[in-house]
Each structure stands twice: as structure tokens, then as C-alpha cells.
Tab-separated table of C-alpha atoms in Angstrom:
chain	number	residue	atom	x	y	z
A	1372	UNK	CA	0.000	0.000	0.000
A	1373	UNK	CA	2.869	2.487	0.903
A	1374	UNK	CA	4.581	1.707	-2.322
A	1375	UNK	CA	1.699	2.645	-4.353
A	1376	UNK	CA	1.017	5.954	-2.526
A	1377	UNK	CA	4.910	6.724	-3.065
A	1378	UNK	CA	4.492	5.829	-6.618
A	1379	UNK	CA	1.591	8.362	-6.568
A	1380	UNK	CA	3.596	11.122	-5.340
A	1381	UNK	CA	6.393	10.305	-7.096
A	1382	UNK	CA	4.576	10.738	-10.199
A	1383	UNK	CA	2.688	13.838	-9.245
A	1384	UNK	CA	6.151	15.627	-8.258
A	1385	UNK	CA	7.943	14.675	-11.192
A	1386	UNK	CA	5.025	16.553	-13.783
A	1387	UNK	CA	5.432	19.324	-10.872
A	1388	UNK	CA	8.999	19.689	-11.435
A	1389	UNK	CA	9.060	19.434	-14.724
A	1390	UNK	CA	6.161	21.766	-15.045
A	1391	UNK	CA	8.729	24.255	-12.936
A	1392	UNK	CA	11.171	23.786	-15.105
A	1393	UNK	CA	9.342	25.051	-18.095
A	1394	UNK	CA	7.870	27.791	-16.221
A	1395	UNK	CA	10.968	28.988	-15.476
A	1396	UNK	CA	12.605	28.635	-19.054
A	1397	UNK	CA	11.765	32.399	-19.548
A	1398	UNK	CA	13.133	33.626	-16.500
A	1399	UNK	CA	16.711	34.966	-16.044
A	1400	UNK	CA	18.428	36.837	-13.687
A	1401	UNK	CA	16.826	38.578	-10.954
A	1402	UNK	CA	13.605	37.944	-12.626
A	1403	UNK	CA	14.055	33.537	-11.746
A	1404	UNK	CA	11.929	33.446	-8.735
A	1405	UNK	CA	14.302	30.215	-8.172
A	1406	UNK	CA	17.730	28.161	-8.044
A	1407	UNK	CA	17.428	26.870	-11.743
A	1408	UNK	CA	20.410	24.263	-10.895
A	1409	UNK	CA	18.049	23.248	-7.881
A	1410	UNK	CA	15.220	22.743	-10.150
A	1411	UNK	CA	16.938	20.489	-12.469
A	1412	UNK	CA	18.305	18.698	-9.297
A	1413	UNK	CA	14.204	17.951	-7.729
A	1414	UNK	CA	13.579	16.602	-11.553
A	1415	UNK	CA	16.130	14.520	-12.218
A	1416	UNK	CA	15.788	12.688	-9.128
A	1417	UNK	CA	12.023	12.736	-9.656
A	1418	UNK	CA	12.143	11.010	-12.973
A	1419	UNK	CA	14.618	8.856	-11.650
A	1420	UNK	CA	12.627	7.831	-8.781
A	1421	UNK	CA	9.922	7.376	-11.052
A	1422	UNK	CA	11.947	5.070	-13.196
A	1423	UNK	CA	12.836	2.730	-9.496
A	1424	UNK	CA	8.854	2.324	-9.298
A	1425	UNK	CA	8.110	1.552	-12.753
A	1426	UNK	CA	10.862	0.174	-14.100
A	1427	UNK	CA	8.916	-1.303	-17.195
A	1428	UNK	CA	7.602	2.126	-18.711
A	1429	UNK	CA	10.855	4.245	-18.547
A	1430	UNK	CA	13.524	1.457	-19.641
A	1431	UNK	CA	17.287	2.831	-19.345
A	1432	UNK	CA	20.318	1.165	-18.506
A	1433	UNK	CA	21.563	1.514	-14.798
A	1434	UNK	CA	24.647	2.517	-15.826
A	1435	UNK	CA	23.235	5.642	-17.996
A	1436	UNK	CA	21.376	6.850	-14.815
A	1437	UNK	CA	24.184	6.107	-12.567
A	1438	UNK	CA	26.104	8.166	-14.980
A	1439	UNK	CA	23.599	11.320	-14.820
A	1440	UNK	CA	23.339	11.555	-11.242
A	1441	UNK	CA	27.213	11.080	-10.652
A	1442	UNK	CA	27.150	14.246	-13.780
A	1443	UNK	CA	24.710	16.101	-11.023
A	1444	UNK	CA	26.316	15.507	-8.197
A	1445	UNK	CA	29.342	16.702	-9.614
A	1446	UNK	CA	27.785	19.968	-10.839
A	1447	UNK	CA	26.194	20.641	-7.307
A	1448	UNK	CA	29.209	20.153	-5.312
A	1449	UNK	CA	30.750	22.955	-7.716
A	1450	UNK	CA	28.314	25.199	-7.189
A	1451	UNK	CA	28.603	24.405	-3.619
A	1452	UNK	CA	31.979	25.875	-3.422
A	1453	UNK	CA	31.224	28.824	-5.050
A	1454	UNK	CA	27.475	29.617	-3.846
A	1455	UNK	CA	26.119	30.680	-0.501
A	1456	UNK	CA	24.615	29.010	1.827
A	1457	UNK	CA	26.186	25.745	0.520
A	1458	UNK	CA	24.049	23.280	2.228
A	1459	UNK	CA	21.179	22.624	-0.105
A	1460	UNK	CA	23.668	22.111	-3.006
A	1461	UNK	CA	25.746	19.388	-0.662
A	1462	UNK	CA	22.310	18.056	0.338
A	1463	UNK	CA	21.519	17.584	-3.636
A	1464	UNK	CA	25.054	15.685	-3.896
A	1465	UNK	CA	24.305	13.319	-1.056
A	1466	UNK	CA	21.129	12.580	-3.080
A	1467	UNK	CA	22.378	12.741	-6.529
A	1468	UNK	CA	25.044	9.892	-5.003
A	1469	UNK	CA	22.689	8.311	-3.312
A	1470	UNK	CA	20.535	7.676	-6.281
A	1471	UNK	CA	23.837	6.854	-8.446
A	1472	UNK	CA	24.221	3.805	-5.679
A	1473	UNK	CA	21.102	2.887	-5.908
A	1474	UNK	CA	21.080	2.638	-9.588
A	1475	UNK	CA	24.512	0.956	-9.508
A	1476	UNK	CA	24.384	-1.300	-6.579
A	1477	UNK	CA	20.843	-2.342	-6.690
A	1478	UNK	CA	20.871	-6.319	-7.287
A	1479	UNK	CA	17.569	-7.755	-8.028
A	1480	UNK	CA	17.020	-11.879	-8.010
A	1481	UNK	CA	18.619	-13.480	-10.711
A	1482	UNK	CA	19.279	-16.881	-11.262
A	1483	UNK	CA	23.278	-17.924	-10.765
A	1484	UNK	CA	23.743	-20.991	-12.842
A	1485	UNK	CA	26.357	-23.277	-11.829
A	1486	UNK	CA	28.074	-26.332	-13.753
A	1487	UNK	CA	28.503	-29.522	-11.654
A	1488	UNK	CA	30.530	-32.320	-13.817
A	1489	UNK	CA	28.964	-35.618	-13.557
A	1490	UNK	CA	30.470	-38.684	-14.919
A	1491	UNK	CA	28.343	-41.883	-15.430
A	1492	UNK	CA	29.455	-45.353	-16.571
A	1493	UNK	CA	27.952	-47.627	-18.891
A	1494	UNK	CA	28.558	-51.036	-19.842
A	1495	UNK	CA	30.915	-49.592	-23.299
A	1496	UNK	CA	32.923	-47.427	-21.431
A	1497	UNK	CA	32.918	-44.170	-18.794
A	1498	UNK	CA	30.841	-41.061	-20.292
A	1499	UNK	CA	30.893	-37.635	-18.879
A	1500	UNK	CA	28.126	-35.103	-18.788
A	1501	UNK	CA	27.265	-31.816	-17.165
A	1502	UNK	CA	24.418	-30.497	-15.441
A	1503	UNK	CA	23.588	-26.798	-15.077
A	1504	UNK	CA	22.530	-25.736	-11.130
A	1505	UNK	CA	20.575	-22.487	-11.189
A	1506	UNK	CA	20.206	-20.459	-7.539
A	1507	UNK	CA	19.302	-17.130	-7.225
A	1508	UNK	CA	21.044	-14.731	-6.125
A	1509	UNK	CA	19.419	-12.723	-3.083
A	1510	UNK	CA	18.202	-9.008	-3.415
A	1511	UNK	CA	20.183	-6.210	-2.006
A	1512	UNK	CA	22.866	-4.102	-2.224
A	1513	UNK	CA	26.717	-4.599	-3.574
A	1514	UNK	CA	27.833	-2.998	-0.153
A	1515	UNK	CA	24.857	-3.032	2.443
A	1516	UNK	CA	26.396	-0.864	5.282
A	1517	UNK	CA	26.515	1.974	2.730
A	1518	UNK	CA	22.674	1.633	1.383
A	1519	UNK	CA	22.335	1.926	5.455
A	1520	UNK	CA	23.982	4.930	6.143
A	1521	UNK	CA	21.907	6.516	3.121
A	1522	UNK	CA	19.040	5.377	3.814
A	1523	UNK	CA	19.155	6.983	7.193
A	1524	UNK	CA	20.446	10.286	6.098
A	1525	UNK	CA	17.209	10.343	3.118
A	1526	UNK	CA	14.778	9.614	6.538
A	1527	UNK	CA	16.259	12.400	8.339
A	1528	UNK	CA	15.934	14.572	5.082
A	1529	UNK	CA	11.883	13.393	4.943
A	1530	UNK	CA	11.852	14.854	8.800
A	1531	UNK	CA	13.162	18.113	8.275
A	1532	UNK	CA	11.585	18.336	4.940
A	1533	UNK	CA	8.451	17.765	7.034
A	1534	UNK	CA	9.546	19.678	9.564
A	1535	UNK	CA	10.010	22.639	6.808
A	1536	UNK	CA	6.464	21.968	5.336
A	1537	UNK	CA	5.150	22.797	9.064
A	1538	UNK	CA	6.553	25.857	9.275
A	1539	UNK	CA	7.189	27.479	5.479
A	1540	UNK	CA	4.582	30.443	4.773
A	1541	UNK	CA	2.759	29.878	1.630
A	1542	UNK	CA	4.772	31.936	-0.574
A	1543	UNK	CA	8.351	34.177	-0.186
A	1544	UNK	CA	9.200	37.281	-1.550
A	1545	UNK	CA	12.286	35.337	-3.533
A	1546	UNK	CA	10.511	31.726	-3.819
A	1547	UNK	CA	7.228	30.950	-5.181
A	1548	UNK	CA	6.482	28.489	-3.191
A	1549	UNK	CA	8.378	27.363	-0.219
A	1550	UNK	CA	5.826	24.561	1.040
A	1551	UNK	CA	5.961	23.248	-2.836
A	1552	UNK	CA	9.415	22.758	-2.367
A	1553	UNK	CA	9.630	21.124	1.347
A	1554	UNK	CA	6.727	18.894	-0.562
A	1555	UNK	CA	9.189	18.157	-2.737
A	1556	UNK	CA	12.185	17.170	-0.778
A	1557	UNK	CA	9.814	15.098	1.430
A	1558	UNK	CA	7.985	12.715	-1.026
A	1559	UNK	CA	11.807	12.250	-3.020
A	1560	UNK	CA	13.700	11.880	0.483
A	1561	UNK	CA	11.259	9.160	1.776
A	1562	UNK	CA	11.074	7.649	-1.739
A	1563	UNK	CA	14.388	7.166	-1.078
A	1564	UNK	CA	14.299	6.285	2.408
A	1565	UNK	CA	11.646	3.517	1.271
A	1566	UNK	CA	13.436	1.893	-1.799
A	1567	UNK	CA	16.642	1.545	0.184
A	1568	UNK	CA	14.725	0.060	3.089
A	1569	UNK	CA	12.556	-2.468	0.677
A	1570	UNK	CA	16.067	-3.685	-1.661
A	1571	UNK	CA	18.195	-4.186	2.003
């Protein structure tokens, strides 16, 4: 039940972010009512959680998304050193690595077939044959105590991002919307949270 109300929301912010971005194609300068590099941030990591739910509409390697959000990360953690205050662009490279992991690391069940060499004998002579063992491989990730540590820093991002929706008026003189985008970093962070805590 949980995993189809993320999917939901996950959906629902993704056309939100998207819809942002667009809205905000014609604004530059002082007249971009927000952090365009921010924006572009929420999306990715929208469509990309979208892609973790549905994995059969929006078919792309693991290693191309991997590669985007690693691209992201890398691009936040500049801007980082050169913007002020720095923390939402770190937070945005702890996620962008975070989903890079997951896209990475992520092993699903697949069958491991193994060879075992029999040998029979028969009354003309010795014959040898083999026969193919499948066993699958368990779910989870390539190194576990990492997928912990981020899972637990995207739950504490849900609670402040909840804690943020609590108290953020409904609009700012420099930001649109600031409960849109504490709406934002909740449903992604606990996305997160949840499809770390589901492949463990």
C-alpha cells in the first residue's frame, strides 16, 4: 500500500517539477523566482525515482542513470563551493550519489547458474556429462552498510523536509512556493528512504 502511494507522489512531483522547469525557461536573472540548478536537481531525481517504481515504462540502462546523477552531483558540489549558503547544493550531492548507488548497486534476483561435472558409466565405457545448477542470487545491495547509512540520512531529510512543510509560509518574496518545495524534498527523500529500506 505504501509503495503505491509513493508511486503516486512520485509521479505527481515529477510533472510538478518538470512543469517548474518550463515555467521557469523564460526567466533569467533577478527575474528567476528560483535556483534553476536546484530545479533540475528535484527533476532529475524525480524522474529517476519514477523510473525505481516503474521500471517497465521508462527502460534505461543503470549505468546511464548512474552516470547522470554522478554528472549532477558533480555539478552541485561545484556550485557548492562557489554559492552561498552551501548546504542545499551538498544536500543535492548526497542525493544525486545516493541515487547513483542505488542505480549501480541495486541487485535484483537473478538466477546464478552453476556447472557440476557428472560422470556416469555404462557397460561400453565411462561417459561424462554436465548439469547446469541455477540459484538465485538474493536481493540487495553490492555494499549493504553503505545503502544503510543513506538510507538513514534520506529519513532524516523526509523529517526536516516535514519539519520545513510545518513551518514554510505559503509563498516568499524570492521563492514561489516554499511549502511546494519542502513537498518536494519530502515525497523524493522518503522515496528514497523507502526503496533503500525495501532492496536491504
Amino acid at each position: 500500500m505504501l509503495g503505491l502511494v509513493l508511486t503516486a507522489a512520485v509521479i505527481a512531483v515529477t510533472v510538478v517539477c518538470l512543469a517548474r522547469l518550463v515555467l521557469q525557461r523564460g526567466q533569467r536573472g533577478d527575474t528567476a523566482r528560483t535556483d534553476s540548478s536546484v530545479d533540475v536537481a528535484h527533476a532529475l531525481m524525480a524522474v529517476g525515482m519514477a523510473a525505481m517504481f516503474l521500471p517497465d515504462l521508462m527502460r534505461l540502462p543503470a549505468a546511464v542513470w548512474a552516470a547522470l546523477f554522478i554528472a549532477n552531483a558533480a555539478w552541485m558540489g561545484a556550485l557548492a563551493l562557489r554559492r552561498r549558503p552551501a548546504g542545499t547544493y551538498l544536500h543535492h550531492v548526497v542525493s544525486g550519489l545516493a541515487m547513483a548507488y542505488m542505480f549501480a548497486a541495486a541487485r535484483s534476483h537473478e538466477p546464478n547458474p552453476h556447472v557440476l561435472s557428472l560422470s556416469t558409466a555404462h557397460s561400453s565405457g565411462h561417459a561424462h556429462g554436465a548439469v547446469a545448477v541455477v540459484e538465485a542470487q538474493p536481493a540487495g545491495f553490492a555494499f549493504p552498510l553503505v545503502a544503510w547509512v543513506l538510507m538513514i540520512y534520506c529519513a532524516l531529510s523526509a523529517g526536516f523536509a516535514g519539519t520545513n512543510l510545518l513551518r514554510a509560509p505559503p509563498t516568499c518574496h524570492d521563492r514561489p512556493a516554499p511549502r511546494l518545495t519542502a513537498v518536494t524534498e519530502l515525497v523524493l527523500s522518503l522515496s528514497m528512504a523507502y526503496m533503500f529500506l525495501t532492496t536491504l
